Amino acid sequence: SRAGPDAGQAWFYVGASKLVLDRPEEAIAPLQKSLDLRAEKGGDAKSLSDAMKRRAFTLAQIGFAHEASGNHPAAVKSWRSCMALARSECTDAIEEHYLRKRLQPVLAAGIALREISPTFDEGWYYEGAALFYLDREPEAVGPLRRATELDDEDYVNHYMLGYALNYAGDPEAALVALERAAELEST
């Protein structure tokens, strides 16, 4: 385990693989090792920016591992650190979990992100989308409505709000949201 040029990345893949295999307790140590190795690396401004993005993405994964292991405070701490480094990397990490239908951690991360940055529509969106896919449609409406208020130009926010409203029993309001989504993204 000597630190080579790809050691941080190798440890990241070990931890991420364990997380994907639903072994979150085993994922934390290699992800933390990856984070520690990446913190030791120096370099020019471009590599520092790239290193910062890798650190942020690793922190997000550590948060998911903690959440899946039942340690919500540690998860929130990791997600806060991720947000402090790079908001887009946190969003990418949440999207990755969301696409795998790992909805409880996405719900927790969405709530944590919107608490950290209430004007950040993605936290509200991920909270609402996770609630929707967890068959909690009426609860999804509030966060999704807030996401549309924060970013009225994002058709996905309106699209998910429309679905949630429809399943929550308000087809008239759903139509308004879906028409706005279609107006923004005709495809």
XYZ file of N, CA, C and O in Angstrom:
748
model
N 0.809 -1.200 0.000
C 0.000 0.000 0.000
C 0.847 1.257 0.000
O 0.563 2.190 0.702
N 1.919 1.281 -0.776
C 2.701 2.517 -0.807
C 2.014 3.507 -1.728
O 1.351 3.137 -2.686
N 2.171 4.792 -1.402
C 1.488 5.828 -2.164
C 2.189 6.053 -3.488
O 3.302 6.549 -3.533
N 1.570 5.685 -4.557
C 2.057 5.946 -5.897
C 1.175 6.977 -6.550
O 0.269 7.526 -5.920
N 1.396 7.240 -7.832
C 0.609 8.264 -8.489
C -0.876 7.942 -8.542
O -1.705 8.832 -8.573
N -1.257 6.665 -8.517
C -2.660 6.292 -8.606
C -3.178 5.678 -7.309
O -4.254 5.079 -7.304
N -2.415 5.784 -6.243
C -2.816 5.131 -4.997
C -4.145 5.664 -4.475
O -5.009 4.895 -4.050
N -4.345 6.980 -4.514
C -5.602 7.547 -4.041
C -6.782 7.054 -4.857
O -7.831 6.712 -4.317
N -6.590 6.983 -6.166
C -7.652 6.502 -7.031
C -7.929 5.019 -6.791
O -9.081 4.591 -6.754
N -6.879 4.238 -6.585
C -7.060 2.803 -6.336
C -7.846 2.578 -5.046
O -8.785 1.765 -5.012
N -7.489 3.299 -3.995
C -8.230 3.161 -2.736
C -9.679 3.611 -2.903
O -10.595 3.024 -2.328
N -9.875 4.661 -3.721
C -11.241 5.106 -3.976
C -12.060 3.990 -4.619
O -13.188 3.714 -4.209
N -11.498 3.324 -5.621
C -12.231 2.258 -6.306
C -12.514 1.076 -5.386
O -13.574 0.453 -5.476
N -11.579 0.779 -4.487
C -11.828 -0.295 -3.514
C -13.038 0.075 -2.646
O -13.972 -0.707 -2.479
N -13.024 1.295 -2.109
C -14.127 1.725 -1.248
C -15.439 1.848 -1.999
O -16.482 1.395 -1.516
N -15.399 2.444 -3.189
C -16.631 2.607 -3.976
C -17.212 1.251 -4.352
O -18.428 1.062 -4.335
N -16.348 0.292 -4.666
C -16.824 -1.059 -5.008
C -17.532 -1.697 -3.824
O -18.583 -2.326 -3.971
N -16.964 -1.538 -2.642
C -17.603 -2.108 -1.450
C -18.943 -1.429 -1.176
O -19.901 -2.078 -0.750
N -19.014 -0.140 -1.458
C -20.276 0.573 -1.277
C -21.329 0.061 -2.254
O -22.472 -0.190 -1.877
N -20.947 -0.135 -3.499
C -21.865 -0.665 -4.510
C -22.326 -2.072 -4.145
O -23.471 -2.457 -4.404
N -21.459 -2.834 -3.523
C -21.795 -4.200 -3.119
C -22.545 -4.257 -1.788
O -22.668 -5.320 -1.186
N -23.025 -3.122 -1.341
C -23.784 -3.018 -0.086
C -22.984 -3.483 1.121
O -23.504 -4.156 2.014
N -21.723 -3.087 1.150
C -20.858 -3.360 2.298
C -20.301 -2.027 2.803
O -19.092 -1.793 2.787
N -21.194 -1.115 3.239
C -20.758 0.242 3.562
C -19.755 0.335 4.699
O -18.880 1.196 4.679
N -19.889 -0.556 5.700
C -18.933 -0.500 6.811
C -17.510 -0.750 6.315
O -16.565 -0.153 6.801
N -17.371 -1.636 5.325
C -16.060 -1.943 4.762
C -15.588 -0.870 3.788
O -14.399 -0.822 3.443
N -16.498 -0.015 3.320
C -16.149 1.016 2.344
C -15.477 2.225 2.982
O -14.674 2.904 2.348
N -15.778 2.484 4.245
C -15.329 3.732 4.875
C -13.804 3.826 4.950
O -13.218 4.838 4.571
N -13.130 2.781 5.410
C -11.667 2.843 5.580
C -10.935 3.088 4.258
O -10.078 3.968 4.184
N -11.231 2.337 3.176
C -10.512 2.632 1.931
C -10.856 4.009 1.345
O -9.977 4.668 0.774
N -12.101 4.444 1.502
C -12.436 5.782 1.020
C -11.691 6.843 1.813
O -11.191 7.825 1.245
N -11.584 6.655 3.128
C -10.832 7.601 3.954
C -9.351 7.579 3.581
O -8.709 8.620 3.518
N -8.812 6.384 3.301
C -7.406 6.269 2.870
C -7.203 7.046 1.567
O -6.212 7.766 1.410
N -8.151 6.908 0.633
C -8.081 7.656 -0.621
C -8.067 9.152 -0.356
O -7.259 9.890 -0.924
N -8.937 9.599 0.532
C -9.017 11.010 0.869
C -7.712 11.499 1.487
O -7.196 12.560 1.130
N -7.152 10.714 2.395
C -5.889 11.085 3.042
C -4.747 11.172 2.035
O -3.944 12.103 2.073
N -4.676 10.205 1.120
C -3.614 10.226 0.111
C -3.767 11.414 -0.829
O -2.785 12.034 -1.222
N -4.996 11.741 -1.158
C -5.234 12.871 -2.056
C -4.909 14.198 -1.372
O -4.523 15.160 -2.033
N -5.058 14.259 -0.060
C -4.736 15.484 0.673
C -3.234 15.730 0.691
O -2.792 16.871 0.758
N -2.458 14.642 0.617
C -1.000 14.763 0.669
C -0.408 15.252 -0.647
O 0.692 15.785 -0.669
N -1.139 15.070 -1.762
C -0.608 15.430 -3.073
C -0.600 16.934 -3.255
O -1.538 17.621 -2.902
N 0.438 17.443 -3.863
C 0.527 18.849 -4.235
C 0.377 18.967 -5.733
O -0.116 18.075 -6.396
N 0.798 20.088 -6.301
C 0.772 20.244 -7.746
C 0.435 21.661 -8.143
O 0.327 22.561 -7.323
N 0.316 21.857 -9.447
C 0.007 23.188 -9.951
C -1.478 23.500 -9.753
O -2.237 22.683 -9.252
N -1.876 24.705 -10.180
C -3.254 25.142 -9.934
C -4.271 24.200 -10.575
O -5.287 23.888 -9.988
N -3.995 23.730 -11.796
C -4.957 22.848 -12.455
C -5.087 21.540 -11.702
O -6.185 21.061 -11.456
N -3.964 20.953 -11.321
C -4.049 19.677 -10.613
C -4.682 19.860 -9.239
O -5.354 18.965 -8.754
N -4.481 21.027 -8.615
C -5.136 21.281 -7.330
C -6.649 21.334 -7.514
O -7.395 20.812 -6.691
N -7.094 21.963 -8.599
C -8.530 22.010 -8.865
C -9.075 20.603 -9.089
O -10.122 20.239 -8.563
N -8.368 19.814 -9.889
C -8.786 18.433 -10.135
C -8.765 17.626 -8.838
O -9.677 16.841 -8.570
N -7.722 17.838 -8.046
C -7.607 17.120 -6.769
C -8.755 17.509 -5.840
O -9.314 16.656 -5.145
N -9.127 18.787 -5.858
C -10.229 19.243 -5.020
C -11.530 18.554 -5.427
O -12.301 18.106 -4.585
N -11.766 18.410 -6.736
C -12.974 17.736 -7.208
C -12.972 16.264 -6.794
O -14.000 15.733 -6.379
N -11.820 15.617 -6.900
C -11.733 14.201 -6.496
C -11.975 14.060 -4.997
O -12.645 13.137 -4.549
N -11.413 14.987 -4.216
C -11.633 14.952 -2.767
C -13.116 15.147 -2.450
O -13.671 14.447 -1.601
N -13.764 16.076 -3.135
C -15.182 16.330 -2.895
C -16.009 15.090 -3.216
O -16.875 14.705 -2.433
N -15.732 14.456 -4.340
C -16.494 13.272 -4.721
C -16.258 12.142 -3.720
O -17.185 11.419 -3.347
N -15.031 12.011 -3.248
C -14.712 10.992 -2.244
C -15.450 11.284 -0.941
O -15.995 10.364 -0.316
N -15.483 12.537 -0.527
C -16.235 12.900 0.684
C -17.712 12.556 0.547
O -18.338 12.088 1.500
N -18.265 12.765 -0.628
C -19.672 12.408 -0.848
C -19.876 10.914 -0.677
O -20.837 10.476 -0.037
N -18.963 10.114 -1.212
C -19.081 8.665 -1.094
C -18.917 8.221 0.363
O -19.609 7.306 0.815
N -18.015 8.863 1.082
C -17.861 8.557 2.511
C -19.183 8.856 3.231
O -19.619 8.083 4.094
N -19.832 9.944 2.847
C -21.127 10.267 3.429
C -22.152 9.173 3.169
O -22.886 8.769 4.076
N -22.189 8.659 1.941
C -23.127 7.577 1.633
C -22.804 6.316 2.419
O -23.702 5.618 2.880
N -21.528 6.029 2.582
C -21.135 4.844 3.360
C -21.561 4.996 4.824
O -22.076 4.055 5.428
N -21.339 6.181 5.389
C -21.765 6.418 6.780
C -23.276 6.318 6.909
O -23.790 5.725 7.857
N -24.005 6.910 5.956
C -25.470 6.876 6.016
C -25.973 5.438 5.939
O -26.843 5.030 6.705
N -25.411 4.661 5.027
C -25.831 3.262 4.881
C -25.435 2.429 6.101
O -26.058 1.406 6.383
N -24.421 2.879 6.832
C -23.991 2.188 8.049
C -24.765 2.657 9.279
O -24.528 2.172 10.378
N -25.648 3.625 9.092
C -26.462 4.098 10.208
C -25.875 5.263 10.979
O -26.399 5.638 12.028
N -24.794 5.858 10.490
C -24.161 6.967 11.196
C -24.515 8.276 10.483
O -23.712 8.832 9.731
N -25.734 8.761 10.703
C -26.215 9.960 10.015
C -25.367 11.201 10.334
O -25.053 11.961 9.414
N -24.973 11.453 11.590
C -24.153 12.648 11.849
C -22.840 12.651 11.061
O -22.432 13.686 10.538
N -22.186 11.496 10.962
C -20.938 11.426 10.181
C -21.217 11.640 8.695
O -20.416 12.263 7.989
N -22.362 11.124 8.221
C -22.730 11.320 6.818
C -22.926 12.802 6.518
O -22.387 13.322 5.531
N -23.672 13.480 7.372
C -23.925 14.903 7.160
C -22.624 15.692 7.207
O -22.396 16.597 6.399
N -21.733 15.333 8.115
C -20.433 16.011 8.202
C -19.666 15.849 6.894
O -19.086 16.808 6.372
N -19.675 14.645 6.321
C -18.983 14.412 5.048
C -19.631 15.200 3.921
O -18.932 15.787 3.086
N -20.975 15.223 3.879
C -21.653 15.968 2.816
C -21.423 17.461 2.953
O -21.285 18.171 1.953
N -21.338 17.957 4.173
C -21.027 19.378 4.368
C -19.621 19.691 3.861
O -19.406 20.714 3.214
N -18.684 18.809 4.152
C -17.316 19.004 3.658
C -17.282 18.961 2.138
O -16.559 19.731 1.499
N -18.069 18.053 1.567
C -18.159 17.965 0.109
C -18.672 19.270 -0.466
O -18.109 19.819 -1.413
N -19.755 19.789 0.105
C -20.338 21.035 -0.387
C -19.351 22.193 -0.259
O -19.323 23.073 -1.112
N -18.550 22.184 0.790
C -17.581 23.260 0.977
C -16.523 23.236 -0.125
O -15.982 24.277 -0.488
N -16.239 22.050 -0.662
C -15.242 21.936 -1.722
C -15.832 22.164 -3.109
O -15.287 22.925 -3.897
N -16.925 21.460 -3.421
C -17.458 21.541 -4.784
C -18.897 21.062 -4.826
O -19.162 19.869 -4.718
N -19.811 21.990 -5.005
C -21.233 21.667 -5.058
C -21.544 20.694 -6.186
O -22.319 19.770 -6.025
N -20.942 20.892 -7.353
C -21.248 20.039 -8.505
C -20.833 18.594 -8.266
O -21.498 17.671 -8.740
N -19.762 18.382 -7.520
C -19.328 17.011 -7.240
C -20.315 16.325 -6.312
O -20.572 15.131 -6.445
N -20.888 17.065 -5.359
C -21.924 16.485 -4.496
C -23.140 16.104 -5.322
O -23.707 15.024 -5.153
N -23.533 16.981 -6.231
C -24.679 16.695 -7.091
C -24.413 15.459 -7.936
O -25.284 14.598 -8.088
N -23.218 15.357 -8.505
C -22.872 14.179 -9.319
C -22.940 12.906 -8.489
O -23.415 11.870 -8.959
N -22.443 12.957 -7.269
C -22.448 11.768 -6.411
C -23.874 11.360 -6.056
O -24.204 10.172 -6.046
N -24.731 12.347 -5.778
C -26.127 12.039 -5.471
C -26.804 11.443 -6.693
O -27.541 10.461 -6.598
N -26.527 12.005 -7.853
C -27.119 11.482 -9.089
C -26.708 10.027 -9.305
O -27.528 9.193 -9.693
N -25.451 9.727 -9.035
C -24.972 8.349 -9.189
C -25.761 7.396 -8.286
O -26.180 6.325 -8.714
N -25.978 7.779 -7.040
C -26.755 6.942 -6.126
C -28.214 6.865 -6.556
O -28.834 5.815 -6.485
N -28.747 7.990 -6.998
C -30.140 8.055 -7.431
C -30.375 7.102 -8.602
O -31.365 6.372 -8.641
N -29.456 7.080 -9.552
C -29.605 6.213 -10.719
C -29.529 4.741 -10.339
O -30.050 3.886 -11.051
N -28.899 4.440 -9.217
C -28.836 3.064 -8.738
C -30.025 2.717 -7.854
O -30.073 1.653 -7.259
N -30.964 3.640 -7.724
C -32.164 3.448 -6.904
C -31.833 3.260 -5.435
O -32.527 2.563 -4.708
N -30.765 3.887 -4.984
C -30.416 3.876 -3.567
C -31.062 5.103 -2.951
O -30.428 6.127 -2.738
N -32.359 5.008 -2.701
C -33.153 6.197 -2.448
C -33.076 6.708 -1.015
O -33.176 7.917 -0.789
N -32.901 5.850 -0.027
C -32.796 6.347 1.355
C -31.570 7.240 1.524
O -31.692 8.337 2.088
N -30.371 6.832 1.047
C -29.232 7.749 1.157
C -29.410 9.018 0.333
O -28.955 10.084 0.729
N -30.072 8.920 -0.826
C -30.322 10.117 -1.632
C -31.244 11.076 -0.870
O -31.022 12.285 -0.853
N -32.269 10.529 -0.234
C -33.167 11.345 0.575
C -32.386 12.049 1.687
O -32.507 13.264 1.884
N -31.559 11.295 2.385
C -30.765 11.877 3.481
C -29.808 12.943 2.958
O -29.656 14.010 3.567
N -29.159 12.670 1.831
C -28.223 13.641 1.271
C -28.953 14.888 0.786
O -28.481 16.008 0.990
N -30.108 14.701 0.141
C -30.879 15.854 -0.313
C -31.272 16.757 0.842
O -31.137 17.985 0.766
N -31.747 16.154 1.928
C -32.127 16.931 3.111
C -30.909 17.647 3.684
O -30.968 18.838 4.004
N -29.791 16.932 3.780
C -28.569 17.550 4.309
C -28.123 18.708 3.430
O -27.757 19.778 3.937
N -28.164 18.531 2.110
C -27.705 19.588 1.211
C -28.618 20.812 1.262
O -28.147 21.940 1.254
N -29.920 20.596 1.341
C -30.812 21.763 1.395
C -30.708 22.456 2.752
O -30.924 23.655 2.859
N -30.366 21.714 3.817
C -30.146 22.362 5.111
C -28.871 23.193 5.094
O -28.807 24.263 5.686
N -27.865 22.683 4.398
C -26.590 23.398 4.295
C -26.745 24.634 3.421
O -26.255 25.708 3.740
N -27.418 24.462 2.290
C -27.571 25.551 1.325
C -29.017 25.611 0.851
O -29.366 25.034 -0.174
N -29.886 26.301 1.577
C -31.306 26.308 1.251
C -31.639 26.942 -0.098
O -32.725 26.740 -0.611
N -30.719 27.698 -0.686
C -30.980 28.303 -1.991
C -30.447 27.448 -3.139
O -30.463 27.872 -4.292
N -30.014 26.262 -2.842
C -29.459 25.310 -3.809
C -30.588 24.367 -4.202
O -31.002 23.519 -3.424
N -31.108 24.490 -5.428
C -32.304 23.725 -5.799
C -32.083 22.218 -5.833
O -33.015 21.454 -5.601
N -30.856 21.761 -6.083
C -30.622 20.325 -6.185
C -30.912 19.583 -4.889
O -31.414 18.472 -4.919
N -30.612 20.171 -3.741
C -30.924 19.513 -2.476
C -32.422 19.274 -2.340
O -32.871 18.186 -1.973
N -33.206 20.283 -2.671
C -34.669 20.159 -2.627
C -35.154 19.143 -3.656
O -36.043 18.342 -3.374
N -34.564 19.212 -4.867
C -34.972 18.275 -5.927
C -34.726 16.829 -5.505
O -35.604 15.981 -5.638
N -33.522 16.533 -5.001
C -33.210 15.150 -4.634
C -34.043 14.661 -3.454
O -34.430 13.499 -3.416
N -34.335 15.545 -2.528
C -35.237 15.158 -1.439
C -36.609 14.787 -2.009
O -37.162 13.717 -1.710
N -37.171 15.660 -2.850
C -38.485 15.405 -3.420
C -38.516 14.190 -4.330
O -39.447 13.374 -4.266
N -37.499 14.036 -5.187
C -37.464 12.892 -6.102
C -37.353 11.581 -5.327
O -38.021 10.591 -5.666
N -36.533 11.565 -4.285
C -36.404 10.345 -3.479
C -37.730 10.019 -2.798
O -38.162 8.863 -2.787
N -38.386 11.029 -2.239
C -39.690 10.801 -1.611
C -40.696 10.253 -2.626
O -41.456 9.331 -2.330
N -40.684 10.812 -3.832
C -41.598 10.340 -4.874
C -41.367 8.859 -5.166
O -42.303 8.066 -5.176
N -40.117 8.486 -5.392
C -39.809 7.097 -5.742
C -39.926 6.143 -4.556
O -39.975 4.933 -4.746
N -40.005 6.704 -3.352
C -40.280 5.890 -2.172
C -41.790 5.795 -1.914
O -42.209 5.385 -0.842
N -42.576 6.185 -2.916
C -44.045 6.137 -2.842
C -44.603 7.051 -1.759
O -45.627 6.753 -1.147
N -43.946 8.181 -1.560
C -44.406 9.183 -0.599
C -44.707 10.478 -1.358
O -44.205 11.547 -1.042
N -45.554 10.342 -2.396
C -45.818 11.431 -3.335
C -46.304 12.722 -2.661
O -45.795 13.804 -2.996
N -47.281 12.666 -1.740
C -47.720 13.935 -1.127
C -46.574 14.680 -0.420
O -46.512 15.910 -0.468
N -45.670 13.936 0.208
C -44.521 14.571 0.878
C -43.527 15.138 -0.123
O -42.775 16.054 0.201
N -43.502 14.588 -1.338
C -42.556 15.027 -2.363
C -42.910 16.394 -2.934
O -42.032 17.116 -3.415
N -44.189 16.753 -2.891
C -44.652 17.981 -3.531
C -43.945 19.218 -2.976
O -43.466 20.062 -3.744
N -43.849 19.353 -1.660
C -43.240 20.545 -1.053
C -41.799 20.773 -1.489
O -41.467 21.864 -1.990
N -40.918 19.791 -1.329
C -39.541 20.003 -1.762
C -39.417 20.253 -3.271
O -38.620 21.094 -3.701
N -40.219 19.544 -4.072
C -40.146 19.746 -5.520
C -40.667 21.129 -5.910
O -40.110 21.781 -6.801
N -41.702 21.587 -5.231
C -42.204 22.936 -5.502
C -41.118 23.963 -5.156
O -40.905 24.936 -5.889
N -40.416 23.756 -4.050
C -39.336 24.678 -3.660
C -38.214 24.657 -4.701
O -37.661 25.709 -5.031
N -37.904 23.493 -5.236
C -36.863 23.390 -6.277
C -37.258 24.217 -7.499
O -36.413 24.914 -8.081
N -38.540 24.163 -7.890
C -38.971 24.946 -9.056
C -38.923 26.445 -8.766
O -38.638 27.234 -9.662
N -39.194 26.820 -7.528
C -39.109 28.239 -7.165
C -37.672 28.737 -7.233
O -37.406 29.869 -7.644
N -36.734 27.884 -6.832
C -35.327 28.286 -6.824
C -34.708 28.274 -8.213
O -33.797 29.052 -8.491
N -35.177 27.374 -9.077
C -34.677 27.331 -10.458
C -35.843 27.048 -11.392
O -36.120 25.900 -11.734
N -36.499 28.107 -11.791
C -37.666 27.995 -12.660
C -37.294 27.577 -14.083
O -38.156 27.185 -14.851
N -36.019 27.615 -14.426
C -35.584 27.285 -15.782
C -35.171 25.828 -15.932
O -34.808 25.407 -17.027
N -35.208 25.051 -14.871
C -34.829 23.639 -14.937
C -36.084 22.801 -15.168
O -36.910 22.632 -14.274
N -36.208 22.267 -16.373
C -37.423 21.524 -16.715
C -37.589 20.267 -15.863
O -38.713 19.840 -15.596
N -36.490 19.672 -15.402
C -36.588 18.444 -14.606
C -37.313 18.715 -13.297
O -38.111 17.892 -12.840
N -37.058 19.870 -12.693
C -37.775 20.231 -11.466
C -39.284 20.250 -11.714
O -40.061 19.701 -10.929
N -39.704 20.894 -12.805
C -41.135 20.989 -13.130
C -41.716 19.617 -13.481
O -42.850 19.297 -13.103
N -40.950 18.838 -14.188
C -41.382 17.491 -14.606
C -41.677 16.615 -13.383
O -42.738 16.007 -13.272
N -40.724 16.569 -12.444
C -40.925 15.755 -11.242
C -42.059 16.312 -10.380
O -42.834 15.547 -9.805
N -42.163 17.631 -10.303
C -43.266 18.232 -9.545
C -44.601 17.816 -10.158
O -45.541 17.457 -9.440
N -44.690 17.838 -11.486
C -45.915 17.430 -12.155
C -46.296 15.999 -11.841
O -47.463 15.701 -11.530
N -45.311 15.115 -11.875
C -45.580 13.715 -11.539
C -46.049 13.581 -10.094
O -47.007 12.861 -9.805
N -45.367 14.255 -9.176
C -45.725 14.154 -7.761
C -47.138 14.693 -7.529
O -47.929 14.076 -6.802
N -47.454 15.826 -8.138
C -48.793 16.400 -7.981
C -49.867 15.461 -8.532
O -50.923 15.281 -7.924
N -49.597 14.855 -9.676
C -50.562 13.944 -10.277
C -50.819 12.749 -9.363
O -51.966 12.400 -9.083
N -49.743 12.131 -8.880
C -49.897 10.961 -8.009
C -50.447 11.335 -6.632
O -51.012 10.489 -5.941
N -50.271 12.599 -6.249
C -50.808 13.051 -4.962
C -52.278 13.463 -5.087
O -52.890 13.864 -4.103
N -52.830 13.374 -6.300
C -54.246 13.631 -6.477
C -54.618 15.039 -6.913
O -55.761 15.455 -6.743
N -53.660 15.777 -7.494
C -53.951 17.128 -7.964
C -53.584 17.243 -9.447
O -52.588 17.879 -9.815
N -54.397 16.640 -10.346
C -54.051 16.622 -11.768
C -54.047 18.006 -12.421
O -53.278 18.227 -13.363
N -54.854 18.931 -11.932
C -54.863 20.271 -12.526
C -53.529 20.986 -12.286
O -52.964 21.580 -13.198
N -53.035 20.940 -11.053
C -51.731 21.547 -10.755
C -50.619 20.781 -11.466
O -49.635 21.380 -11.917
N -50.794 19.468 -11.596
C -49.793 18.654 -12.307
C -49.673 19.109 -13.753
O -48.563 19.220 -14.287
N -50.802 19.387 -14.384
C -50.793 19.818 -15.784
C -50.022 21.120 -15.951
O -49.237 21.264 -16.893
N -50.205 22.052 -15.032
C -49.476 23.329 -15.096
C -47.967 23.077 -15.034
O -47.195 23.625 -15.826
N -47.537 22.242 -14.091
C -46.106 21.949 -13.940
C -45.563 21.227 -15.167
O -44.468 21.541 -15.655
N -46.305 20.265 -15.694
C -45.846 19.510 -16.861
C -45.829 20.375 -18.116
O -44.932 20.228 -18.960
N -46.786 21.306 -18.234
C -46.750 22.223 -19.372
C -45.528 23.137 -19.303
O -44.905 23.442 -20.317
N -45.171 23.566 -18.087
C -43.951 24.384 -17.915
C -42.717 23.563 -18.294
O -41.812 24.068 -18.968
N -42.679 22.304 -17.892
C -41.553 21.434 -18.260
C -41.465 21.308 -19.779
O -40.368 21.414 -20.360
N -42.596 21.103 -20.439
C -42.609 20.960 -21.903
C -42.192 22.267 -22.578
O -41.488 22.249 -23.595
N -42.601 23.390 -22.009
C -42.218 24.694 -22.549
C -40.701 24.875 -22.502
O -40.098 25.417 -23.433
N -40.088 24.416 -21.425
C -38.638 24.572 -21.243
C -37.838 23.558 -22.061
O -36.726 23.851 -22.497
N -38.379 22.372 -22.254
C -37.648 21.290 -22.933
C -38.614 20.516 -23.818
O -39.247 19.575 -23.379
N -38.722 20.933 -25.062
C -39.723 20.359 -25.955
C -39.451 18.898 -26.295
O -40.357 18.183 -26.695
N -38.219 18.423 -26.130
C -37.932 17.020 -26.433
C -38.376 16.109 -25.322
O -38.281 14.912 -25.451
